[in-house]
């Protein structure tokens, strides 16, 4: 009887539900692999972002948020809308991993080493990730 309760409590703790809003994140790798710290390299590998200009689509969860925080100096992310996601699937095929072109017009005025808030390319873009992804499509 006790072992059944323990097993049930363990299985409940392992389940990770997406956020109630059902938001979808688009994460794009902006910078390369040279001089990455091992924990950042591992996080990018877990996110399947092995090359520059690669985009992945994930649901918004606490686990993904922690990974984004760790790799914030190499990636940019934001809330993907349905229209842009359909366009991605139409142009690049079904799946959650997309290899894209460099963006037309560049990443930002200050380059790829500064945060988006400082007119760069890194970090959280919010809904403006949709504009970036559209500029990166062929």
PDB file of C-alpha atoms in Angstrom:
ATOM      1  CA  UNK A   1       0.000   0.000   0.000  1.00  0.00           C
ATOM      2  CA  UNK A   2       2.738   2.461   0.932  1.00  0.00           C
ATOM      3  CA  UNK A   3       4.822   1.600  -2.115  1.00  0.00           C
ATOM      4  CA  UNK A   4       1.875   2.372  -4.389  1.00  0.00           C
ATOM      5  CA  UNK A   5       1.527   5.819  -2.829  1.00  0.00           C
ATOM      6  CA  UNK A   6       5.261   6.444  -3.233  1.00  0.00           C
ATOM      7  CA  UNK A   7       5.152   5.401  -6.884  1.00  0.00           C
ATOM      8  CA  UNK A   8       2.149   7.640  -7.540  1.00  0.00           C
ATOM      9  CA  UNK A   9       3.796  10.638  -5.918  1.00  0.00           C
ATOM     10  CA  UNK A  10       6.994  10.086  -7.906  1.00  0.00           C
ATOM     11  CA  UNK A  11       5.124   9.869 -11.200  1.00  0.00           C
ATOM     12  CA  UNK A  12       3.260  13.107 -10.438  1.00  0.00           C
ATOM     13  CA  UNK A  13       6.503  14.927  -9.675  1.00  0.00           C
ATOM     14  CA  UNK A  14       8.085  13.884 -12.984  1.00  0.00           C
ATOM     15  CA  UNK A  15       5.260  15.202 -15.178  1.00  0.00           C
ATOM     16  CA  UNK A  16       5.908  18.679 -16.530  1.00  0.00           C
ATOM     17  CA  UNK A  17       2.942  20.427 -18.046  1.00  0.00           C
ATOM     18  CA  UNK A  18       3.300  23.355 -20.438  1.00  0.00           C
ATOM     19  CA  UNK A  19       2.182  26.766 -19.332  1.00  0.00           C
ATOM     20  CA  UNK A  20      -1.580  27.305 -19.238  1.00  0.00           C
ATOM     21  CA  UNK A  21      -1.398  29.971 -21.916  1.00  0.00           C
ATOM     22  CA  UNK A  22      -0.227  27.375 -24.439  1.00  0.00           C
ATOM     23  CA  UNK A  23       2.359  29.810 -25.758  1.00  0.00           C
ATOM     24  CA  UNK A  24       4.961  28.579 -28.200  1.00  0.00           C
ATOM     25  CA  UNK A  25       8.549  29.807 -28.156  1.00  0.00           C
ATOM     26  CA  UNK A  26      10.791  30.192 -31.179  1.00  0.00           C
ATOM     27  CA  UNK A  27      14.463  30.010 -30.219  1.00  0.00           C
ATOM     28  CA  UNK A  28      17.150  31.031 -32.748  1.00  0.00           C
ATOM     29  CA  UNK A  29      20.877  30.499 -32.306  1.00  0.00           C
ATOM     30  CA  UNK A  30      22.707  33.710 -33.187  1.00  0.00           C
ATOM     31  CA  UNK A  31      26.339  33.124 -32.233  1.00  0.00           C
ATOM     32  CA  UNK A  32      28.789  30.346 -33.067  1.00  0.00           C
ATOM     33  CA  UNK A  33      30.563  27.659 -31.061  1.00  0.00           C
ATOM     34  CA  UNK A  34      34.010  29.120 -30.389  1.00  0.00           C
ATOM     35  CA  UNK A  35      34.911  29.675 -26.717  1.00  0.00           C
ATOM     36  CA  UNK A  36      31.587  28.411 -25.347  1.00  0.00           C
ATOM     37  CA  UNK A  37      31.587  27.287 -21.736  1.00  0.00           C
ATOM     38  CA  UNK A  38      30.827  23.570 -21.299  1.00  0.00           C
ATOM     39  CA  UNK A  39      27.498  24.155 -19.531  1.00  0.00           C
ATOM     40  CA  UNK A  40      26.362  26.528 -22.283  1.00  0.00           C
ATOM     41  CA  UNK A  41      27.497  24.069 -24.959  1.00  0.00           C
ATOM     42  CA  UNK A  42      25.519  21.286 -23.265  1.00  0.00           C
ATOM     43  CA  UNK A  43      22.422  23.469 -22.938  1.00  0.00           C
ATOM     44  CA  UNK A  44      22.551  24.405 -26.613  1.00  0.00           C
ATOM     45  CA  UNK A  45      22.938  20.720 -27.500  1.00  0.00           C
ATOM     46  CA  UNK A  46      19.909  19.835 -25.353  1.00  0.00           C
ATOM     47  CA  UNK A  47      17.932  22.528 -27.168  1.00  0.00           C
ATOM     48  CA  UNK A  48      19.230  21.021 -30.475  1.00  0.00           C
ATOM     49  CA  UNK A  49      20.810  24.339 -31.476  1.00  0.00           C
ATOM     50  CA  UNK A  50      24.097  23.024 -32.874  1.00  0.00           C
ATOM     51  CA  UNK A  51      24.639  25.576 -35.670  1.00  0.00           C
ATOM     52  CA  UNK A  52      24.120  29.288 -36.215  1.00  0.00           C
ATOM     53  CA  UNK A  53      20.815  30.387 -37.745  1.00  0.00           C
ATOM     54  CA  UNK A  54      18.998  27.307 -36.470  1.00  0.00           C
ATOM     55  CA  UNK A  55      15.493  27.743 -35.078  1.00  0.00           C
ATOM     56  CA  UNK A  56      13.627  25.389 -32.749  1.00  0.00           C
ATOM     57  CA  UNK A  57      10.033  25.586 -31.560  1.00  0.00           C
ATOM     58  CA  UNK A  58       9.145  24.579 -27.998  1.00  0.00           C
ATOM     59  CA  UNK A  59       6.206  25.092 -25.641  1.00  0.00           C
ATOM     60  CA  UNK A  60       6.798  27.631 -22.894  1.00  0.00           C
ATOM     61  CA  UNK A  61       7.754  25.656 -19.745  1.00  0.00           C
ATOM     62  CA  UNK A  62       9.815  26.305 -16.637  1.00  0.00           C
ATOM     63  CA  UNK A  63      12.510  23.885 -17.832  1.00  0.00           C
ATOM     64  CA  UNK A  64      12.909  25.702 -21.144  1.00  0.00           C
ATOM     65  CA  UNK A  65      12.965  29.058 -19.317  1.00  0.00           C
ATOM     66  CA  UNK A  66      15.918  27.886 -17.224  1.00  0.00           C
ATOM     67  CA  UNK A  67      17.784  26.767 -20.340  1.00  0.00           C
ATOM     68  CA  UNK A  68      17.125  30.112 -22.024  1.00  0.00           C
ATOM     69  CA  UNK A  69      18.516  31.948 -19.025  1.00  0.00           C
ATOM     70  CA  UNK A  70      21.714  29.879 -19.142  1.00  0.00           C
ATOM     71  CA  UNK A  71      22.292  30.305 -22.898  1.00  0.00           C
ATOM     72  CA  UNK A  72      21.027  33.904 -23.218  1.00  0.00           C
ATOM     73  CA  UNK A  73      24.366  35.169 -24.597  1.00  0.00           C
ATOM     74  CA  UNK A  74      24.157  32.917 -27.671  1.00  0.00           C
ATOM     75  CA  UNK A  75      20.455  32.826 -28.589  1.00  0.00           C
ATOM     76  CA  UNK A  76      17.396  34.976 -29.113  1.00  0.00           C
ATOM     77  CA  UNK A  77      13.819  33.917 -28.454  1.00  0.00           C
ATOM     78  CA  UNK A  78      10.237  35.091 -28.345  1.00  0.00           C
ATOM     79  CA  UNK A  79       6.566  34.134 -28.623  1.00  0.00           C
ATOM     80  CA  UNK A  80       5.833  32.562 -32.005  1.00  0.00           C
ATOM     81  CA  UNK A  81       2.421  33.271 -33.501  1.00  0.00           C
ATOM     82  CA  UNK A  82       0.414  30.723 -35.496  1.00  0.00           C
ATOM     83  CA  UNK A  83       0.846  32.536 -38.820  1.00  0.00           C
ATOM     84  CA  UNK A  84       4.649  32.476 -38.624  1.00  0.00           C
ATOM     85  CA  UNK A  85       4.671  28.851 -37.459  1.00  0.00           C
ATOM     86  CA  UNK A  86       2.517  27.838 -40.447  1.00  0.00           C
ATOM     87  CA  UNK A  87       4.879  29.749 -42.739  1.00  0.00           C
ATOM     88  CA  UNK A  88       7.882  27.939 -41.222  1.00  0.00           C
ATOM     89  CA  UNK A  89       6.254  24.536 -41.743  1.00  0.00           C
ATOM     90  CA  UNK A  90       5.201  25.456 -45.285  1.00  0.00           C
ATOM     91  CA  UNK A  91       8.678  26.623 -46.343  1.00  0.00           C
ATOM     92  CA  UNK A  92      10.941  24.295 -44.321  1.00  0.00           C
ATOM     93  CA  UNK A  93       8.796  21.203 -43.676  1.00  0.00           C
ATOM     94  CA  UNK A  94       7.083  19.632 -40.687  1.00  0.00           C
ATOM     95  CA  UNK A  95       9.014  19.420 -37.436  1.00  0.00           C
ATOM     96  CA  UNK A  96      10.401  21.514 -34.629  1.00  0.00           C
ATOM     97  CA  UNK A  97      13.942  22.117 -35.952  1.00  0.00           C
ATOM     98  CA  UNK A  98      14.487  24.524 -38.845  1.00  0.00           C
ATOM     99  CA  UNK A  99      17.761  25.524 -40.542  1.00  0.00           C
ATOM    100  CA  UNK A 100      17.312  29.114 -41.714  1.00  0.00           C
ATOM    101  CA  UNK A 101      19.207  31.713 -43.763  1.00  0.00           C
ATOM    102  CA  UNK A 102      20.933  34.693 -42.141  1.00  0.00           C
ATOM    103  CA  UNK A 103      18.366  37.484 -41.765  1.00  0.00           C
ATOM    104  CA  UNK A 104      17.919  39.984 -44.568  1.00  0.00           C
ATOM    105  CA  UNK A 105      19.050  43.333 -43.205  1.00  0.00           C
ATOM    106  CA  UNK A 106      21.123  41.796 -40.421  1.00  0.00           C
ATOM    107  CA  UNK A 107      20.343  41.051 -36.784  1.00  0.00           C
ATOM    108  CA  UNK A 108      20.456  44.548 -35.416  1.00  0.00           C
ATOM    109  CA  UNK A 109      22.256  47.837 -35.522  1.00  0.00           C
ATOM    110  CA  UNK A 110      24.672  46.998 -32.687  1.00  0.00           C
ATOM    111  CA  UNK A 111      25.446  43.441 -33.806  1.00  0.00           C
ATOM    112  CA  UNK A 112      25.239  39.994 -32.253  1.00  0.00           C
ATOM    113  CA  UNK A 113      27.097  40.632 -29.004  1.00  0.00           C
ATOM    114  CA  UNK A 114      24.529  42.886 -27.314  1.00  0.00           C
ATOM    115  CA  UNK A 115      21.079  42.256 -25.929  1.00  0.00           C
ATOM    116  CA  UNK A 116      17.947  43.059 -27.866  1.00  0.00           C
ATOM    117  CA  UNK A 117      17.082  45.736 -25.305  1.00  0.00           C
ATOM    118  CA  UNK A 118      20.390  47.468 -26.171  1.00  0.00           C
ATOM    119  CA  UNK A 119      19.581  47.349 -29.932  1.00  0.00           C
ATOM    120  CA  UNK A 120      21.531  44.109 -30.410  1.00  0.00           C
ATOM    121  CA  UNK A 121      20.381  40.610 -31.278  1.00  0.00           C
ATOM    122  CA  UNK A 122      20.497  38.482 -28.105  1.00  0.00           C
ATOM    123  CA  UNK A 123      17.877  37.642 -25.507  1.00  0.00           C
ATOM    124  CA  UNK A 124      14.102  37.883 -25.321  1.00  0.00           C
ATOM    125  CA  UNK A 125      12.407  39.636 -28.261  1.00  0.00           C
ATOM    126  CA  UNK A 126       8.801  38.955 -27.353  1.00  0.00           C
ATOM    127  CA  UNK A 127       6.551  39.003 -30.409  1.00  0.00           C
ATOM    128  CA  UNK A 128       9.253  40.627 -32.566  1.00  0.00           C
ATOM    129  CA  UNK A 129      10.785  37.156 -33.055  1.00  0.00           C
ATOM    130  CA  UNK A 130       8.159  36.710 -35.785  1.00  0.00           C
ATOM    131  CA  UNK A 131       9.698  39.521 -37.852  1.00  0.00           C
ATOM    132  CA  UNK A 132      13.166  37.983 -37.473  1.00  0.00           C
ATOM    133  CA  UNK A 133      12.013  34.494 -38.469  1.00  0.00           C
ATOM    134  CA  UNK A 134      10.206  35.864 -41.534  1.00  0.00           C
ATOM    135  CA  UNK A 135      13.388  37.697 -42.606  1.00  0.00           C
ATOM    136  CA  UNK A 136      15.351  34.444 -42.221  1.00  0.00           C
ATOM    137  CA  UNK A 137      13.053  32.352 -44.425  1.00  0.00           C
ATOM    138  CA  UNK A 138      14.116  31.738 -48.039  1.00  0.00           C
TER     139      UNK A 138
END
